[in-house]
Structures are given as structure tokens and as C-alpha cells.
Tab-separated table of C-alpha atoms in Angstrom:
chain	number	residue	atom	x	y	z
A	22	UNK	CA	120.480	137.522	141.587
A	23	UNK	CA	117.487	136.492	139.258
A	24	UNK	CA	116.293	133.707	136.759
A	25	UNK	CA	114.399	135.428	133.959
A	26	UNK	CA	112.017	132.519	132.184
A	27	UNK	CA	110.578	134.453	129.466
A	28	UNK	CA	113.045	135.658	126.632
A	29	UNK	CA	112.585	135.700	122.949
A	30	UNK	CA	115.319	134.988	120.297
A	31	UNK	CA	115.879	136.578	116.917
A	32	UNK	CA	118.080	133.986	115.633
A	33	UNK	CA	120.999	136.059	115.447
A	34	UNK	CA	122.358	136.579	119.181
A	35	UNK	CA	125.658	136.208	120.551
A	36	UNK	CA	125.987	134.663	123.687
A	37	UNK	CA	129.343	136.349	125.295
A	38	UNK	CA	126.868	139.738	124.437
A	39	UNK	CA	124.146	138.289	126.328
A	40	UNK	CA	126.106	136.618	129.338
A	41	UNK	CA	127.622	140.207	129.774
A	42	UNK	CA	124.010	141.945	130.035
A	43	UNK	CA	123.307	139.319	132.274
A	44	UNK	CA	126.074	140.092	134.479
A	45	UNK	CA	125.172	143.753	134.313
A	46	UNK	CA	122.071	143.667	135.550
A	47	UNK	CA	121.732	140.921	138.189
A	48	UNK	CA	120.640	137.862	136.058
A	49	UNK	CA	121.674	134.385	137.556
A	50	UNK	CA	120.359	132.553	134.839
A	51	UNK	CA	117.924	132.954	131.541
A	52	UNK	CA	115.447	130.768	129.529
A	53	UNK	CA	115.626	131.897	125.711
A	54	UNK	CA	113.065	130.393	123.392
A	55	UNK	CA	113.847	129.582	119.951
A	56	UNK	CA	112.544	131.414	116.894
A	57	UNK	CA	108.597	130.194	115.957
A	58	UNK	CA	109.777	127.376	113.830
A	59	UNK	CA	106.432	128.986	111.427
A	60	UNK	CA	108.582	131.721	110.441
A	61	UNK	CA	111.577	129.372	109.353
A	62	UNK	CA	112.391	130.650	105.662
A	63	UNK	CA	113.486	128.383	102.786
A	64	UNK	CA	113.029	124.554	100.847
A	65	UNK	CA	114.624	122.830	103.697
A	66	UNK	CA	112.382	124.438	106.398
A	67	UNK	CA	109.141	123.678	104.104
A	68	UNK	CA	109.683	119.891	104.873
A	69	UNK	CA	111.369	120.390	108.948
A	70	UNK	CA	110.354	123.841	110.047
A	71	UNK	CA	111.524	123.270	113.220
A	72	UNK	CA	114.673	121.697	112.994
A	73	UNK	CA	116.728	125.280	111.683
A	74	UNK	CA	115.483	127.133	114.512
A	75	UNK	CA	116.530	124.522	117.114
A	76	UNK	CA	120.008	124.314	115.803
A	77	UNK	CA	120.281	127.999	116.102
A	78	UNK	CA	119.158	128.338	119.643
A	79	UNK	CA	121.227	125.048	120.797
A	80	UNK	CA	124.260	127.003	119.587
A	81	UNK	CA	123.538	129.735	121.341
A	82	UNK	CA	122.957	128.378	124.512
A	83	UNK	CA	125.853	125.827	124.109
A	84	UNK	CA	128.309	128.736	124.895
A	85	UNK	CA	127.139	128.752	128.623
A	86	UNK	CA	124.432	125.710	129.044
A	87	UNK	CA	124.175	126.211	132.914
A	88	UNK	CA	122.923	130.119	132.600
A	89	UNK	CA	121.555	130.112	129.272
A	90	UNK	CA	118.863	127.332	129.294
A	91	UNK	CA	117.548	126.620	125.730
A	92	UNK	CA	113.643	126.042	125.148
A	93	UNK	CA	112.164	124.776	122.259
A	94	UNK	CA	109.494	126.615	120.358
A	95	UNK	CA	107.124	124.028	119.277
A	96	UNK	CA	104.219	124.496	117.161
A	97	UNK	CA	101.747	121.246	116.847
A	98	UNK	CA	100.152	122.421	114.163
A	99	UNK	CA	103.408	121.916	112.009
A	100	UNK	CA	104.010	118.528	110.122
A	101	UNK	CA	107.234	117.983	112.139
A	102	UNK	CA	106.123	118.892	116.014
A	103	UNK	CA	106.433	115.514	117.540
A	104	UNK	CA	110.036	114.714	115.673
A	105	UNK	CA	110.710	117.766	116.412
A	106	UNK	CA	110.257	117.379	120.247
A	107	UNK	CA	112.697	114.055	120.008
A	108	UNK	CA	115.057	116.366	117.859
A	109	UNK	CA	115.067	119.203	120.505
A	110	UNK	CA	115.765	117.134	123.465
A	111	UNK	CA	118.435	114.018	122.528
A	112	UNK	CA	119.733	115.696	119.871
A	113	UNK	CA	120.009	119.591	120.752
A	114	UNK	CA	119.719	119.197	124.714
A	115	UNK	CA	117.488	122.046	124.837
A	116	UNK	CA	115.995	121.913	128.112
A	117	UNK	CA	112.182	122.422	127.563
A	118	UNK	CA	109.220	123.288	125.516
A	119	UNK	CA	107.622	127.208	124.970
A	120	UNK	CA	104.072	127.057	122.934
A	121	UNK	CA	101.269	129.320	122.297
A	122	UNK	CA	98.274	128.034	121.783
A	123	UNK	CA	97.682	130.424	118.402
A	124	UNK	CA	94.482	128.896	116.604
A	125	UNK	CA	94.440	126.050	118.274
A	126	UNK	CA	92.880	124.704	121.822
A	127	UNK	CA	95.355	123.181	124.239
A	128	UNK	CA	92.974	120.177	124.118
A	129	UNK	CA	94.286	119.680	120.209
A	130	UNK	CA	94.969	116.296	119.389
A	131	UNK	CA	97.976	117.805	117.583
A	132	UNK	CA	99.191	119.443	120.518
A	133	UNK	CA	98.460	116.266	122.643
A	134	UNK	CA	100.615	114.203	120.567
A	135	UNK	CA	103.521	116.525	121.345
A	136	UNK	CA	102.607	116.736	125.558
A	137	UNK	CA	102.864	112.437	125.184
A	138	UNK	CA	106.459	113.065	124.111
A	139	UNK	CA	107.505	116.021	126.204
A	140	UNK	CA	105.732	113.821	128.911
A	141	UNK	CA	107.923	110.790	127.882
A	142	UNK	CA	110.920	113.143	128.406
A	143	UNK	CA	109.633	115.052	132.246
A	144	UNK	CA	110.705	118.336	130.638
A	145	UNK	CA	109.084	122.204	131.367
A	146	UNK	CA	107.120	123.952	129.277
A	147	UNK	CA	105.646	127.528	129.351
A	148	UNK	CA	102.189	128.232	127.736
A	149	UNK	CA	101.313	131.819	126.422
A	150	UNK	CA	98.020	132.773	128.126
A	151	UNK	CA	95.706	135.515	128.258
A	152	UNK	CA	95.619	138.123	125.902
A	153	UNK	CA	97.338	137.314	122.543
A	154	UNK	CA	97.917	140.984	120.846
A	155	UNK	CA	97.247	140.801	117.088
A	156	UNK	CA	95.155	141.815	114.679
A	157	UNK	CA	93.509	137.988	114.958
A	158	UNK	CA	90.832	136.557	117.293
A	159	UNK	CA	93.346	134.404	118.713
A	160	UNK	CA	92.766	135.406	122.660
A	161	UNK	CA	90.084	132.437	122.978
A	162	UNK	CA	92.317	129.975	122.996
A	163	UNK	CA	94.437	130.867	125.798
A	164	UNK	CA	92.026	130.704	128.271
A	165	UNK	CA	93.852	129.266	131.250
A	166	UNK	CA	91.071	126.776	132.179
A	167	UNK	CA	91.948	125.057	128.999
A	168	UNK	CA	95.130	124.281	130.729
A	169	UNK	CA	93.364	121.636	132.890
A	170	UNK	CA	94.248	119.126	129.862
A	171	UNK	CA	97.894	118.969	131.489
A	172	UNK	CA	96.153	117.023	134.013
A	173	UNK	CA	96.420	114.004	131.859
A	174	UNK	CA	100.859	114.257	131.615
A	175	UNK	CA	101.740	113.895	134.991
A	176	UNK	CA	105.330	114.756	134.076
A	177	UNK	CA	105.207	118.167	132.864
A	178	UNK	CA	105.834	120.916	135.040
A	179	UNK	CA	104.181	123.591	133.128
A	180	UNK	CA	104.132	127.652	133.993
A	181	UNK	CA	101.160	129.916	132.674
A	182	UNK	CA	102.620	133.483	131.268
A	183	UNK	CA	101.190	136.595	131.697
A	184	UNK	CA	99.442	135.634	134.560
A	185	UNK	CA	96.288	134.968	132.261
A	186	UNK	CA	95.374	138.713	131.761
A	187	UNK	CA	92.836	138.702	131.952
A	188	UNK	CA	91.645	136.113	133.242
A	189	UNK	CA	94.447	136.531	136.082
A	190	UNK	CA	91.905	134.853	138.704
A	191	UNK	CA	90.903	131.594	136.506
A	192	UNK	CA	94.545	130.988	136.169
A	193	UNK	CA	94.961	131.050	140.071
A	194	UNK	CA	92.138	129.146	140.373
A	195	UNK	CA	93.878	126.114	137.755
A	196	UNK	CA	96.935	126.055	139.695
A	197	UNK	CA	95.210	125.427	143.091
A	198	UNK	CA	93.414	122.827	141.270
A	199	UNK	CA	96.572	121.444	140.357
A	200	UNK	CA	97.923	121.800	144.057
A	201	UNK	CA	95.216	120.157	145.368
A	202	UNK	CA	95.801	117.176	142.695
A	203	UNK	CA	99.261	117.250	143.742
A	204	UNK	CA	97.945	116.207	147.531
A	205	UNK	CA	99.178	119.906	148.503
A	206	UNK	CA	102.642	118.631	148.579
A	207	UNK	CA	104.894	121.095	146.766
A	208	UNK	CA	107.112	118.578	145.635
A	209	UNK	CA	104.153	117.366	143.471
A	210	UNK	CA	103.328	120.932	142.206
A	211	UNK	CA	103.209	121.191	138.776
A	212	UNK	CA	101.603	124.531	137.920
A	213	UNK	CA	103.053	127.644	138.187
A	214	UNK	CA	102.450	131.352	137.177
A	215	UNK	CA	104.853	133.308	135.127
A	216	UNK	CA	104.493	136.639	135.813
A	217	UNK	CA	106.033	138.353	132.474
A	218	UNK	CA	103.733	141.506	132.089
A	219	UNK	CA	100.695	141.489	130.139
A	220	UNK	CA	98.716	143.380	132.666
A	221	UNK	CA	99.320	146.980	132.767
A	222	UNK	CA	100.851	147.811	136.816
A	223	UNK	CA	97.529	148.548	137.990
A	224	UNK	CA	95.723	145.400	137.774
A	225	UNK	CA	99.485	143.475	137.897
A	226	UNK	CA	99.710	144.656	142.009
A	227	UNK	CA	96.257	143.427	142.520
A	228	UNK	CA	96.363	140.476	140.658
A	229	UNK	CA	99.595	139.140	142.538
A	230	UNK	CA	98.286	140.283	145.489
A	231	UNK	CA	95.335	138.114	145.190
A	232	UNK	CA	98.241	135.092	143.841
A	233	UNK	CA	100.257	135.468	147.257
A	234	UNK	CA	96.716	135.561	149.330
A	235	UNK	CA	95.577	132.360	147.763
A	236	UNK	CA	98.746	130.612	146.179
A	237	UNK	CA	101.267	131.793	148.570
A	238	UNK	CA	104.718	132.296	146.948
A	239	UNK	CA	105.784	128.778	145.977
A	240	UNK	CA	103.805	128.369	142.158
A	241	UNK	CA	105.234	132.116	141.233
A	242	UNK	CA	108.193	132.594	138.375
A	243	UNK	CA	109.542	135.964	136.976
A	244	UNK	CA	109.480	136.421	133.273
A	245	UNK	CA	110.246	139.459	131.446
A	246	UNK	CA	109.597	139.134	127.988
A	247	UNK	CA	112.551	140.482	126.783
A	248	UNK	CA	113.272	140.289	123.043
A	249	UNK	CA	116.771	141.908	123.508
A	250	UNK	CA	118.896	139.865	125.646
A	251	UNK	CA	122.056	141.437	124.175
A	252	UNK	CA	121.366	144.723	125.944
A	253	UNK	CA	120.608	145.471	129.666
A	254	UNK	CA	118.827	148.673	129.364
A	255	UNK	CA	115.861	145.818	127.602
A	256	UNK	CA	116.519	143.594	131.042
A	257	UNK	CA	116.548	145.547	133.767
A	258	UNK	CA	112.920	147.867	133.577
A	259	UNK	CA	110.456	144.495	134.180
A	260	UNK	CA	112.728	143.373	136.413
A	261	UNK	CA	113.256	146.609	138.645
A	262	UNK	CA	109.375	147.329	138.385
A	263	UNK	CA	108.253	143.644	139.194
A	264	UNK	CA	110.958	143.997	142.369
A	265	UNK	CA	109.101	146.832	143.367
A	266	UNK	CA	105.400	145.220	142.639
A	267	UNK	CA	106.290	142.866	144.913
A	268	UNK	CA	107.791	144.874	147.838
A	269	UNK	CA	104.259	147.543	147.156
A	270	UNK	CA	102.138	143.988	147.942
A	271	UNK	CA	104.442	143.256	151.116
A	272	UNK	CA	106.350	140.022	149.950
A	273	UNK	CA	108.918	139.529	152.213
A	274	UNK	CA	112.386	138.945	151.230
A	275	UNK	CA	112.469	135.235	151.522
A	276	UNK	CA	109.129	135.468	149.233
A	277	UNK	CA	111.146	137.406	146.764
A	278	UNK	CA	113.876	135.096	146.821
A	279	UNK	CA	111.229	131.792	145.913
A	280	UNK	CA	109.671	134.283	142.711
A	281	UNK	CA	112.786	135.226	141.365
A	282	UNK	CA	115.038	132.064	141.732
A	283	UNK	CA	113.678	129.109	143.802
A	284	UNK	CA	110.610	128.107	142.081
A	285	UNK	CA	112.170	128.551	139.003
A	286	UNK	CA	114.745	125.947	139.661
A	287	UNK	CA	111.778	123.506	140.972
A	288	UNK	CA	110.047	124.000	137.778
A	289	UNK	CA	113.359	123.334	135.348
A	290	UNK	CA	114.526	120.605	137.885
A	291	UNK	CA	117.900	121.747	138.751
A	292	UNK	CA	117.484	121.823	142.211
């Protein structure tokens, strides 16, 4: 079995669909982010832009709350972010924050205003970083060295996706800066790697080589990027190839086990 932290939502999912994918192809548990609260539609979302999208993704993952674990998709730059971060988790019981940092720096003041109150609350988050496709120049904002900022919210346990790409060794090098803040105690780590493909599988098996040579295997999630949770022909090919990634760089099976379900439950806090 598997924990898959990196799924997108189109709004319109039903959960029995998704819990039977799950089943299908070996998924213990999933993270599903809400719909970018920026593409919210209509005169009640011009004033809360957030707070549709949150309702829809709470319902969803109210069907099954233990295996379908709820993230908010918070964007700072929105008049609502910080209500909307008190909204998502007393209110909705969504279970942590996704972001990407699209235009702005993680340093924003915006964006620091809504790590105080994630902070307040100790919940997750997951940071795009790397590469942001598009047609904008939006890729200089996710360089993972910005992520040092998290420093200052000793709280959040916080996982950079895509492994950087690619900038795959700066975001190594941040999370053993983190270690080392944490006193090398993995209890205090709060940086980890998501390693949802970005990278094309050539520089992928090097990179996490190089991850498991200097990290070892306890800061490492798996992520898949799914947007199709309903079907398990969209789950299973990241999941099958990042299996085999990991075998082709010698992780053991009790490294395996930490990448695909221990660490992940360190960094939600359900162990």
C-alpha cells in the first residue's frame, strides 16, 4: 500500500469513484487539493474566492476523512487568504495547506500572513517548486532556497514538489539545512521532498539518487500529480514507474516503505 500527496481536484469528483480507484491500484490513503480558489466563478466568489472551493473539497473528502485527506488551496494574493485559512481548518477540517508561489516570492508579506495562521494551527503544507509550465515567467519564484523563510514558523511541516527541477540539488541542500536546524533529530524534521514528477526519468534516477546519498530516506514523500483520481489507469503509471526508480537506485524495501507511507504520515501527523 501507498499514500499519494499530490492530487488535483476538478470540483466535480465523487468519492465512492475515487475510494474504488484507490482500492484498485494499491492506494492506502490520498491528499486531494482543492480547486485554485482564483478560478472560483461568480458574485459570491468575487468577495470570498476561497470559501466555494473549500466547501466542495470538504464534501468530498467527508465521505471517507481517514483516506481522503482534504488540503486547502490557498492563494495569498487573494483578499480572503488568511480568513480563508481559519475557514479551511475549524470550519471545513481540511487537513492542510497546498500553494504555489505563482507571481509572488515565498518571502511575500501576503503569503507570510497566511504561514502565521497555518503556523497558529501546526498544519502541512506542500509548496509547488521548480519549474512552473506556462506561457508566464513564473519559474523564478519557486526557487527552493526561497523556502528558507519557513524557518521563521516552527510549526509547519512543509514538503517541496517536484523535487525542485531543476534545481533538484538546492532543494536537497534546504532540507539538510532544515535537518541540521532541527538538531538532526527526525522528530524535529520539518522539510521534506515530494517527489511528484517534474523531471523527465533521466535526471529523476539521478536526482533521488543523490536525495538517498545525502538525505537518506526519512525527508522523501511520493506524489503523483494526478488530476484524475476517479480512474486508476491516471494512478497507477507514476506510481509503478517511481516503484521502479527507486528499486533502479537500490532502495531497499524498508526505504520504500518510509517514501511511500511512513514519512508521509510524519509529515500529516497521524502517526
Amino acid at each position: 500500500m501507498a499514500i499519494d500527496v499530490h492530487i488535483h481536484t476538478r470540483g466535480t469528483e465523487d468519492a465512492a469513484k475515487i475510494l474504488k480507484a484507490m482500492d484498485q491500484v494499491g492506494l492506502e490513503r490520498v491528499v486531494l487539493f482543492a480547486v485554485p480558489p482564483h478560478r472560483a466563478k461568480g458574485a459570491a466568489a468575487e468577495k470570498e474566492p476561497h470559501r466555494r472551493v473549500l466547501d466542495d473539497i470538504a464534501k468530498l473528502v467527508k465521505a471517507d476523512p481517514d483516506r481522503l485527506i482534504g488540503f486547502a488551496w490557498i492563494e495569498p494574493t487573494l483578499p480572503d487568504a488568511v480568513a480563508a485559512v481559519d475557514y479551511a481548518f475549524t470550519e471545513k477540517n481540511l487537513r492542510g495547506v497546498k500553494m504555489i508561489p505563482n507571481h509572488w516570492f515565498p518571502a511575500d508579506e501576503r503569503a507570510q500572513a497566511c504561514y502565521q495562521k497555518i503556523n497558529e494551527y501546526g498544519k502541512p503544507m506542500l509548496f509547488h517548486t521548480g519549474i512552473l509550465w506556462g506561457t508566464s515567467d513564473t519559474s523564478q519564484h519557486c526557487r527552493p532556497a526561497f523556502f528558507e523563510i519557513m524557518l521563521h514558523y516552527p510549526n509547519i511541516r512543509f514538503a517541496m514538489a517536484h523535487m525542485s527541477w531543476p534545481w533538484t540539488d538546492e532543494c536537497f541542500a534546504v532540507c539538510g539545512k532544515f535537518r541540521a536546524a532541527g538538531g538532526y533529530k527526525p522528530e524535529n524534521w520539518r522539510s521534506y521532498v515530494d517527489i511528484t514528477s517534474g523531471a523527465p526519468r533521466i535526471w529523476k534516477v539521478e536526482a533521488l539518487r543523490k536525495a538517498l546519498a545525502y538525505l537518506g530516506d526519512r525527508q522523501i514523500v511520493y506524489g503523483s500529480d494526478c488530476s484524475n483520481a476517479e480512474d486508476p489507469e491516471a494512478l497507477r503509471p507514476r506510481l509503478e514507474e517511481d516503484r521502479d526508480i527507486l528499486r533502479e537506485c537500490g532502495a531497499s524495501q524498508e526505504t520504500r516503505q518510509r517514501i511511500f507511507t511512513t514519512n508521509t504520515l510524519r509529515w500529516l501527523g497521524i502517526e
